mmCIF file of C-alpha atoms and ligand atoms in Angstrom:
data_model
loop_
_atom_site.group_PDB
_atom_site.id
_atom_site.type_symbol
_atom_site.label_atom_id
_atom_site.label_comp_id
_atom_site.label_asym_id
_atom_site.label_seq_id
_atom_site.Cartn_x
_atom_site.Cartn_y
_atom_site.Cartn_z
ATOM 1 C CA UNK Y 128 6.620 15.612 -60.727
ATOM 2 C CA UNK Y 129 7.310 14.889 -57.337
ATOM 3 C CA UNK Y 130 10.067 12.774 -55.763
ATOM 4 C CA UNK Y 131 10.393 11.241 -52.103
ATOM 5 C CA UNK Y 132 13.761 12.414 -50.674
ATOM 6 C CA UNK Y 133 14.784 13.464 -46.989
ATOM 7 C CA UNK Y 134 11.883 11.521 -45.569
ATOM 8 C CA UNK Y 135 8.949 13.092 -47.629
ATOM 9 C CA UNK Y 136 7.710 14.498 -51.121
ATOM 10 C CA UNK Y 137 9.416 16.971 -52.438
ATOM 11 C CA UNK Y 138 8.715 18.851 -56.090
ATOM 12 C CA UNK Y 139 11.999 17.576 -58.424
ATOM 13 C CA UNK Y 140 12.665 20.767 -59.225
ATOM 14 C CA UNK Y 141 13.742 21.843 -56.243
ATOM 15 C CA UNK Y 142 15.208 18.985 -54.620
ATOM 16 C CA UNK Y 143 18.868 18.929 -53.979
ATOM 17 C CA UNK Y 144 21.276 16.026 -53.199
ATOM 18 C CA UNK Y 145 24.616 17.082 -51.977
ATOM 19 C CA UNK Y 146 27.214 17.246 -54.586
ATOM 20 C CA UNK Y 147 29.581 15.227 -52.118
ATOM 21 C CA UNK Y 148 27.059 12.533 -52.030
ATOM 22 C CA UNK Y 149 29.052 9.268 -52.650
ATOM 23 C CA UNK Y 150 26.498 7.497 -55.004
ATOM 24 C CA UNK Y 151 27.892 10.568 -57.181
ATOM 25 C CA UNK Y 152 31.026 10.824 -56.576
ATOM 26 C CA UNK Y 153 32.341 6.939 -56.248
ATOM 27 C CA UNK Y 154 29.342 5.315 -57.438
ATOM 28 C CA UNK Y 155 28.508 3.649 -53.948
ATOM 29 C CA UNK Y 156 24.932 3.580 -53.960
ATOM 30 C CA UNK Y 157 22.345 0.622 -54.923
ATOM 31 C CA UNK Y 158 19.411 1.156 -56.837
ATOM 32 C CA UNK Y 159 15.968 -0.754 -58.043
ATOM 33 C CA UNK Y 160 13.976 -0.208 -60.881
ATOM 34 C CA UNK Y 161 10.267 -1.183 -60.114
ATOM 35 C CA UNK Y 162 7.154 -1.698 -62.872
ATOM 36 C CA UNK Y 163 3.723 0.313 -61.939
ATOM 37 C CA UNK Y 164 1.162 -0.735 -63.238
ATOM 38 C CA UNK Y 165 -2.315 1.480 -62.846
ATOM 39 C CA UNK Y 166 -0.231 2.605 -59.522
ATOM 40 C CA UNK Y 167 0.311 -0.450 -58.776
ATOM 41 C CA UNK Y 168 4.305 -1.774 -58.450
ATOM 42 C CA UNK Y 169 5.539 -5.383 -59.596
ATOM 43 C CA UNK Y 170 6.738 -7.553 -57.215
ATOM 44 C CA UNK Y 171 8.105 -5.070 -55.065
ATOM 45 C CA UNK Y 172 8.566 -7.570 -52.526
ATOM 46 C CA UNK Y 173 10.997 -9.329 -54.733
ATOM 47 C CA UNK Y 174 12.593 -6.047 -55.023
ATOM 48 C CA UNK Y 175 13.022 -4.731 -51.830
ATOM 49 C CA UNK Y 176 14.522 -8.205 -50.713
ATOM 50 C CA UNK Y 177 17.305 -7.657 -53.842
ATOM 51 C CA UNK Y 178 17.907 -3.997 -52.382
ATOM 52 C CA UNK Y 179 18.938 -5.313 -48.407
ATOM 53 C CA UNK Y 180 20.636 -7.808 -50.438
ATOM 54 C CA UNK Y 181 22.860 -5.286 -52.583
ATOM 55 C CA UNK Y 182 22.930 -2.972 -49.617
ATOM 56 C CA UNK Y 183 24.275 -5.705 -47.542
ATOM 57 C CA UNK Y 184 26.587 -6.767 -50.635
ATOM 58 C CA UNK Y 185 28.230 -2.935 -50.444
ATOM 59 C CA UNK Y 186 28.290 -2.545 -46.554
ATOM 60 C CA UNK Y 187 25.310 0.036 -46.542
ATOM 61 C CA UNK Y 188 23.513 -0.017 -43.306
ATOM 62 C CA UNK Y 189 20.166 -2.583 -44.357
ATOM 63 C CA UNK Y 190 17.640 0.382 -46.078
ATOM 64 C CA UNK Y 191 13.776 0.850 -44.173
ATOM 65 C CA UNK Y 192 12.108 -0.986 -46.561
ATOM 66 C CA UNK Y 193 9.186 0.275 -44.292
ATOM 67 C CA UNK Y 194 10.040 3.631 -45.374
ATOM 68 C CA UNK Y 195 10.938 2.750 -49.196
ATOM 69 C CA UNK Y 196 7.227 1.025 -49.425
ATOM 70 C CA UNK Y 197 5.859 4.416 -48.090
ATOM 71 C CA UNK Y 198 7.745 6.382 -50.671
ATOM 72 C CA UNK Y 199 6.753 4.126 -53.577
ATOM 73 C CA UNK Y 200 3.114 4.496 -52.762
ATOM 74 C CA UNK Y 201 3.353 8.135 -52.272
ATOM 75 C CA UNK Y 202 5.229 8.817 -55.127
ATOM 76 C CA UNK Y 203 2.925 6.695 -57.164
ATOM 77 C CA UNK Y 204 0.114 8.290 -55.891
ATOM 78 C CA UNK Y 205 1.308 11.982 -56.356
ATOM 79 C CA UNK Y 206 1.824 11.096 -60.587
ATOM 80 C CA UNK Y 207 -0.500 9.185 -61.625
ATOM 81 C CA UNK Y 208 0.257 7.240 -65.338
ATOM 82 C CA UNK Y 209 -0.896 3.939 -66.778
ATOM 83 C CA UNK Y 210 2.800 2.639 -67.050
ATOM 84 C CA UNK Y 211 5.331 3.639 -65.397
ATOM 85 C CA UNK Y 212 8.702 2.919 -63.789
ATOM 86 C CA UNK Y 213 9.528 3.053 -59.811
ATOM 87 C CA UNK Y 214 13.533 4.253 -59.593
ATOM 88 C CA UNK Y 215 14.850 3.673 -56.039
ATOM 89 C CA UNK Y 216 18.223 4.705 -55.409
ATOM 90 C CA UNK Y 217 19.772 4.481 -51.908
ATOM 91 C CA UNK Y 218 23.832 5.645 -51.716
ATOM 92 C CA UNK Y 219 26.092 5.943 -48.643
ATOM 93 C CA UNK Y 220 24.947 9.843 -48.440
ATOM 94 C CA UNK Y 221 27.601 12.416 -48.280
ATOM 95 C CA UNK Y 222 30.480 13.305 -46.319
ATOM 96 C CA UNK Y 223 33.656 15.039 -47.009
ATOM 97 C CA UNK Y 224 36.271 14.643 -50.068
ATOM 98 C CA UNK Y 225 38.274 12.010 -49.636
ATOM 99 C CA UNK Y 226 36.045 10.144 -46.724
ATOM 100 C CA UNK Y 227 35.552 6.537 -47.031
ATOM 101 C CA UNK Y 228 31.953 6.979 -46.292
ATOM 102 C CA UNK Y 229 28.983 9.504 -46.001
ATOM 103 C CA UNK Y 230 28.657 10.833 -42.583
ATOM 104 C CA UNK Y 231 25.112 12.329 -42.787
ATOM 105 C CA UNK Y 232 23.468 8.489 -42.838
ATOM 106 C CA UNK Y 233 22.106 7.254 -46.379
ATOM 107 C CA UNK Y 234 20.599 9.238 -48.723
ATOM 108 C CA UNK Y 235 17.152 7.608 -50.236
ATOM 109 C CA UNK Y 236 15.685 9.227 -53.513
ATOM 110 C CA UNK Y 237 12.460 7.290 -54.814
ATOM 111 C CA UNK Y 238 11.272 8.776 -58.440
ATOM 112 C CA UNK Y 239 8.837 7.835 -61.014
ATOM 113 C CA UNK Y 240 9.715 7.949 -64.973
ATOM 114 C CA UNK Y 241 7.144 6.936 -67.860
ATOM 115 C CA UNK Y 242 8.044 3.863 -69.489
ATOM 116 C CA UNK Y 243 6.551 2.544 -72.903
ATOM 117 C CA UNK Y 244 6.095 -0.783 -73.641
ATOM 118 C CA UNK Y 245 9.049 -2.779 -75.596
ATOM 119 C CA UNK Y 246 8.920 -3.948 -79.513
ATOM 120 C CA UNK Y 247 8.044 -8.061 -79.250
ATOM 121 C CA UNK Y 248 11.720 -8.079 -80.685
ATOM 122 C CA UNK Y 249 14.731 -6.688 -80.584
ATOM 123 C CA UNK Y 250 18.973 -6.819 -81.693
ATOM 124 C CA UNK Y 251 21.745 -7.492 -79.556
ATOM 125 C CA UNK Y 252 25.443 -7.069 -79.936
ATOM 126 C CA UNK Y 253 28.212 -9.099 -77.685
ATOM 127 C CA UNK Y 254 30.673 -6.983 -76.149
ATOM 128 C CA UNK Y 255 34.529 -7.654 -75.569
ATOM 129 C CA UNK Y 256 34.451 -6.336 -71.949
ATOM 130 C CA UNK Y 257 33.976 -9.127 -69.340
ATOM 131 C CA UNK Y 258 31.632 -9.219 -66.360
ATOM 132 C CA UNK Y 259 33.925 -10.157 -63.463
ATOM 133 C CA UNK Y 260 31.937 -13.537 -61.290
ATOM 134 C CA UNK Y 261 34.500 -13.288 -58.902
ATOM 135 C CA UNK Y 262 34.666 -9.607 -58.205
ATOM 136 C CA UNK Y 263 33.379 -7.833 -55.354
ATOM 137 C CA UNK Y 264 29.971 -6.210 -56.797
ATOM 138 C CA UNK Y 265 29.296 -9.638 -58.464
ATOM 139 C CA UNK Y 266 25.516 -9.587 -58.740
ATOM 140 C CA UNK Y 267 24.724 -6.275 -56.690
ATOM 141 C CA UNK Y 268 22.312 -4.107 -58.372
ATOM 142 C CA UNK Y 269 25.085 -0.784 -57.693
ATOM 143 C CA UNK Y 270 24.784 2.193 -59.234
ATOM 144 C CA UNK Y 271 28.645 1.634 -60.486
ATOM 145 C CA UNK Y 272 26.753 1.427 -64.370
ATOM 146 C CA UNK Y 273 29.440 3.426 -66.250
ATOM 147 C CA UNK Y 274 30.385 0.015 -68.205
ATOM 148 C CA UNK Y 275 26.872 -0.687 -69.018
ATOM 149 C CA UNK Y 276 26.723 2.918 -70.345
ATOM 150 C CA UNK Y 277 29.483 1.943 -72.825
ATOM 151 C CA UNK Y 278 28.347 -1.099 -73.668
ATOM 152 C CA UNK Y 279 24.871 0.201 -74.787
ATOM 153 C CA UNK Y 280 26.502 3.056 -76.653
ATOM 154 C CA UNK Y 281 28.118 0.480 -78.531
ATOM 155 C CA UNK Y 282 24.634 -1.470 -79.348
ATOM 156 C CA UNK Y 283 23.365 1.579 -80.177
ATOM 157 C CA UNK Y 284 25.749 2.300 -83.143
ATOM 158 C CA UNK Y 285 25.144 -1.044 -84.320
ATOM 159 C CA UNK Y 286 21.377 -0.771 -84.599
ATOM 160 C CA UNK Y 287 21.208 -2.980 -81.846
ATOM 161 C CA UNK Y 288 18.811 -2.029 -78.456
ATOM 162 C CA UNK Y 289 21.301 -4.743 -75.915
ATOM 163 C CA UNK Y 290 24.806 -5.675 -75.515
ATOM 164 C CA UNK Y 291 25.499 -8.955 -74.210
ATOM 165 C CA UNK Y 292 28.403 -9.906 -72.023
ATOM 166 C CA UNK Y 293 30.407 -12.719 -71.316
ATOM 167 C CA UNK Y 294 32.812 -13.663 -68.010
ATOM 168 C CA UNK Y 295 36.101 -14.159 -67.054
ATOM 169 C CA UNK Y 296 36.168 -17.343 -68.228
ATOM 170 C CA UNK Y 297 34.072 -17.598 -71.335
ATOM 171 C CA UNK Y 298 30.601 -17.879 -70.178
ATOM 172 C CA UNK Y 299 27.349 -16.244 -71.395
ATOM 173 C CA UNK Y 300 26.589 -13.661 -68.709
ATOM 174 C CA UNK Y 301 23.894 -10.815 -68.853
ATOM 175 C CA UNK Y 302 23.435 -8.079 -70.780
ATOM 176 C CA UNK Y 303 23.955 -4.445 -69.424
ATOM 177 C CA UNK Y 304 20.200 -4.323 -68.168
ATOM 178 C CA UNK Y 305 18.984 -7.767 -68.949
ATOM 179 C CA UNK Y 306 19.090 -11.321 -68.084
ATOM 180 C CA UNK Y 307 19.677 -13.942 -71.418
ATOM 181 C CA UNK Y 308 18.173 -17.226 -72.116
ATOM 182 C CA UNK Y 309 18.549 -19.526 -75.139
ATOM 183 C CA UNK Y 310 17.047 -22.294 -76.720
ATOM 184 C CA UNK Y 311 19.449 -25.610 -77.578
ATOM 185 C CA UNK Y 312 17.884 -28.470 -78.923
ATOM 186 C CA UNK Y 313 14.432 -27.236 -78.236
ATOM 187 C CA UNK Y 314 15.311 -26.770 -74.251
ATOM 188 C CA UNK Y 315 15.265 -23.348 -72.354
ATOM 189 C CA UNK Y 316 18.457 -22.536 -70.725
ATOM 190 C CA UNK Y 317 19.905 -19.455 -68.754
ATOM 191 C CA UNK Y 318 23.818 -18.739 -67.237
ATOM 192 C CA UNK Y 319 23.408 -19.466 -63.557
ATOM 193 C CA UNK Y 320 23.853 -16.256 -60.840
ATOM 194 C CA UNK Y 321 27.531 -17.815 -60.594
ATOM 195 C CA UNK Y 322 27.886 -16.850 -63.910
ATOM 196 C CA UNK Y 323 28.026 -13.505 -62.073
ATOM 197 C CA UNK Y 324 24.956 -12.001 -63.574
ATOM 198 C CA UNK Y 325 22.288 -10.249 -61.750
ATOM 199 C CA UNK Y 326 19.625 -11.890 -59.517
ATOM 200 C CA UNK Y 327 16.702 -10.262 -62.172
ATOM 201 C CA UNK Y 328 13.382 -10.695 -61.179
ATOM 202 C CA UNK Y 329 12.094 -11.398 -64.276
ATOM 203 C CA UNK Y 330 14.757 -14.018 -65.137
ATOM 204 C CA UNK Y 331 13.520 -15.602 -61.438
ATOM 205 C CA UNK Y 332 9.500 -15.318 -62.735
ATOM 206 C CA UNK Y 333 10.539 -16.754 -66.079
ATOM 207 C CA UNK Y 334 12.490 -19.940 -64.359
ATOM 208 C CA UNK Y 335 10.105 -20.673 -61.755
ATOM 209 C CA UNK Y 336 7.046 -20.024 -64.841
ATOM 210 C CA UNK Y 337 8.781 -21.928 -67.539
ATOM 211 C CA UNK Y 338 11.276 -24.788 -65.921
ATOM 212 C CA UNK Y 339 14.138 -23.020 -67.931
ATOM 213 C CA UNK Y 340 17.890 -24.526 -66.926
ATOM 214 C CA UNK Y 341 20.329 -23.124 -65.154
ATOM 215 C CA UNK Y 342 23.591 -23.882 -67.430
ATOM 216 C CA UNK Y 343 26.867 -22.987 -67.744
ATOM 217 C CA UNK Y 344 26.876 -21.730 -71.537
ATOM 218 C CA UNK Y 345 29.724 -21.091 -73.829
ATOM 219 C CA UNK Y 346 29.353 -17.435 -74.777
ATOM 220 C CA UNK Y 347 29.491 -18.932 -78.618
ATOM 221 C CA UNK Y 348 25.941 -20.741 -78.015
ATOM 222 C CA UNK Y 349 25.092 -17.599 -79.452
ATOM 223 C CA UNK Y 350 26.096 -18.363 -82.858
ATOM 224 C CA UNK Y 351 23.958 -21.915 -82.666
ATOM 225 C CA UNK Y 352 20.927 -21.116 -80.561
ATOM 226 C CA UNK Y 353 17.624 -21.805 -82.288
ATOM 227 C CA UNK Y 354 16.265 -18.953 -80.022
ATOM 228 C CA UNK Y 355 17.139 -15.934 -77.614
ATOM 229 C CA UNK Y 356 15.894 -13.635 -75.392
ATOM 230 C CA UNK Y 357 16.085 -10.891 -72.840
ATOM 231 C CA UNK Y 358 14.275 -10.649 -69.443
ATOM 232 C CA UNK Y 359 13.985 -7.411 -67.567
ATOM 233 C CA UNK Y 360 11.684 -5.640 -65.638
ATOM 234 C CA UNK Y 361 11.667 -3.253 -68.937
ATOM 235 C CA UNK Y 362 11.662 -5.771 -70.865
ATOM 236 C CA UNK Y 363 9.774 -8.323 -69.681
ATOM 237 C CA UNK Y 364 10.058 -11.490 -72.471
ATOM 238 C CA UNK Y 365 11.475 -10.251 -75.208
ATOM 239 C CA UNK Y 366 13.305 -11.922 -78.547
ATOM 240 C CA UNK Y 367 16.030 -11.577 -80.273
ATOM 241 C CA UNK Y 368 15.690 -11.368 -84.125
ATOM 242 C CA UNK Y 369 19.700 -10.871 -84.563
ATOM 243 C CA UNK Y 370 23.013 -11.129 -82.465
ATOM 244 C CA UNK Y 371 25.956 -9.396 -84.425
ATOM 245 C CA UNK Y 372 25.386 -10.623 -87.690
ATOM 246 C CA UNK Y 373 23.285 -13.446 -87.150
ATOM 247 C CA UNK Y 374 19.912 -13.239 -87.910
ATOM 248 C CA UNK Y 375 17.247 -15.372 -86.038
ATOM 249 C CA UNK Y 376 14.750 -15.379 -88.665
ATOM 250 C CA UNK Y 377 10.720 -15.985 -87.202
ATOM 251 C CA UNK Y 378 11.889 -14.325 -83.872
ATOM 252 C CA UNK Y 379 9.786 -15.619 -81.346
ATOM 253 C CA UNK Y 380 10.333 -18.922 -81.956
ATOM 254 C CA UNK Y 381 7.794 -21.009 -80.188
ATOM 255 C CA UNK Y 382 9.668 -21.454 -77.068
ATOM 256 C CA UNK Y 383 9.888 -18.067 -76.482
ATOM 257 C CA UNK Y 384 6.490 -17.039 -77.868
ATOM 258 C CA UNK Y 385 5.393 -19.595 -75.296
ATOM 259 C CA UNK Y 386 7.208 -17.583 -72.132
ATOM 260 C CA UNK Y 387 6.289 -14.545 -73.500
ATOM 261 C CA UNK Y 388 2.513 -16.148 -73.654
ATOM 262 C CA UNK Y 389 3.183 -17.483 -69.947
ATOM 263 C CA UNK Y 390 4.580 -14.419 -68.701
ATOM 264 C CA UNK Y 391 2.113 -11.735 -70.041
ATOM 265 C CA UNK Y 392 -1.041 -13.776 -68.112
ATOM 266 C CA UNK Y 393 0.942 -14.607 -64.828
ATOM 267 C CA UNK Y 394 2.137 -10.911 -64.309
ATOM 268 C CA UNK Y 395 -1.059 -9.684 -64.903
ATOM 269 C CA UNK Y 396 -1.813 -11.132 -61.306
ATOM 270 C CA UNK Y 397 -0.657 -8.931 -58.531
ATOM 271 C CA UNK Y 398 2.055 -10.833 -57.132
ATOM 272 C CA UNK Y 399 3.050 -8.179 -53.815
ATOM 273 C CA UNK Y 400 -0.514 -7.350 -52.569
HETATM 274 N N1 PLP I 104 21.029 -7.598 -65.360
HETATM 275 C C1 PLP I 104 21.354 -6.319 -65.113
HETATM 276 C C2 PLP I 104 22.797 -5.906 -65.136
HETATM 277 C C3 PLP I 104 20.358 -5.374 -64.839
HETATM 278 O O1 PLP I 104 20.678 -4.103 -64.586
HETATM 279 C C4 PLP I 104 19.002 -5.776 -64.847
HETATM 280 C C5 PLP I 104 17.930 -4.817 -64.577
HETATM 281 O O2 PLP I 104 18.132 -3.628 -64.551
HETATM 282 C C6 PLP I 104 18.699 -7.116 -65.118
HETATM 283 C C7 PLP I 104 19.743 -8.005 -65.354
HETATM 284 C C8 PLP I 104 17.265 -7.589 -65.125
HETATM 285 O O3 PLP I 104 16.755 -7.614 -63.819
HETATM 286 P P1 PLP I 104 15.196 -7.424 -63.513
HETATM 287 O O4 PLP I 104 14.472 -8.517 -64.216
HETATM 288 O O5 PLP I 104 15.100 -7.541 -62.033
HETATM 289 O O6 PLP I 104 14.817 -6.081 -64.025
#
């Protein structure tokens, strides 16, 4: 397997980030995971705007998204696999204990995992933990994931595959690597980004594909949706068949089986030649 670190390819098993580098130490780093396809990535476009955008968000200096496309292909090119999933990660590189910053200029590590493709549907727990719309890293793709690591542990035990979580005032939110939509009364709705979830791509795709609402949504819309499901570039449209202890019985419903429908033909076209 080879990686793209320090400018070029380099064989994972030898290559070495500093242990002082602060996307390991603090967490101040910003990441994007990508879909390939055949070697080809997903609206990569889409992605690389998101990544100046959380770069900008932390106060990293704007990544070469020159340099980031050139990684992507070569890295793509150097392990070939049907499906697979881009990982860019860009911190503030390393420097000193203690120093506010890394002193050596960013460090950019572009890698390439498998990836399967995702049951049609799947369970999802809500969490007690809050996402925070008013807090600095609001919407910034970091790579400060330590409460989306707990939250998924917690699906996990409960059979479920996604934990859902609400804001500081109520609201449906996001899940730890997902965007949410539900069905009420037949119509497609979704939390808006000041809801303080993430900017996903897919949630974007599936707006623009399927004239879904942007609505402010109790977080108990949950226990009275006729449908839900979870968008991610993972993902892509998938259902929910139970939320705690609520089963959704015929998960997809046929607004969802409809997106899913919509969204399986239109990201078959290659939307970043
Ligand atoms: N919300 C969070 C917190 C995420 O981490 C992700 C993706 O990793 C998403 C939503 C979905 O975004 P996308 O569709 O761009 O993958």
């Amino acid at each position: 397997m080879k990686i793209w670190l320090d400018g070029g390819l380099q064989d994972i098993e030898s290559a070495r980030v500093s242990v002082f580098d602060h996307g390991l130490t603090v967490g101040d780093g910003i990441f994007e995971t990508v879909k390939a396809v055949d070697g080809r990535p997903f609206a990569l476009s889409r992605h690389l705007d998101r990544l100046t955008r959380s770069a900008r968000g932390l106060g990293l200096p704007d990544p070469d998204l020159d340099e980031v496309r050139r990684a992507c292909a070569a890295v793509l090119e150097a392990n070939p696999m049907p499906l697979g999933r881009l990982r860019i990660t860009y911190t503030g590189g390393h420097g000193p204990l203690g120093s506010d910053r890394g002193d050596h200029g960013p460090t950019l590590v572009v890698a390439l995992g498998g990836t399967t493709r995702r049951p049609d549907s799947t369970a999802v727990i809500t969490v007690p933990w809050t996402r925070n719309e008013r807090g600095a890293l609001a919407g910034l793709k970091t790579t400060s994931y330590a409460e989306n690591v707990v939250a998924l542990a917690r699906a996990r035990e409960r059979g479920a595959s996604e934990a859902l979580f609400g804001n500081t005032v109520g609201q449906l939110c996001e899940g730890t690597g997902s965007n949410v939509f539900v069905v009420l009364d037949g119509e497609l709705h979704t939390p808006p980004l000041a809801s303080g979830c993430l900017a996903g791509i897919t949630r974007a795709l599936a707006v623009e594909w399927t004239g879904a609402k942007e609505t402010d949504l109790p977080l108990d819309v949950l226990g009275r949706a006729e449908e839900v499901f979870l968008t991610s570039t993972l993902r892509d449209v998938q259902a929910v068949h139970r939320v705690d202890d609520r089963e959704l019985p015929g998960a997809p419903g046929p607004v969802t089986a409809k997106a899913m429908r919509i969204f399986e033909e239109r990201s078959g076209a290659d939307l970043d030649p």
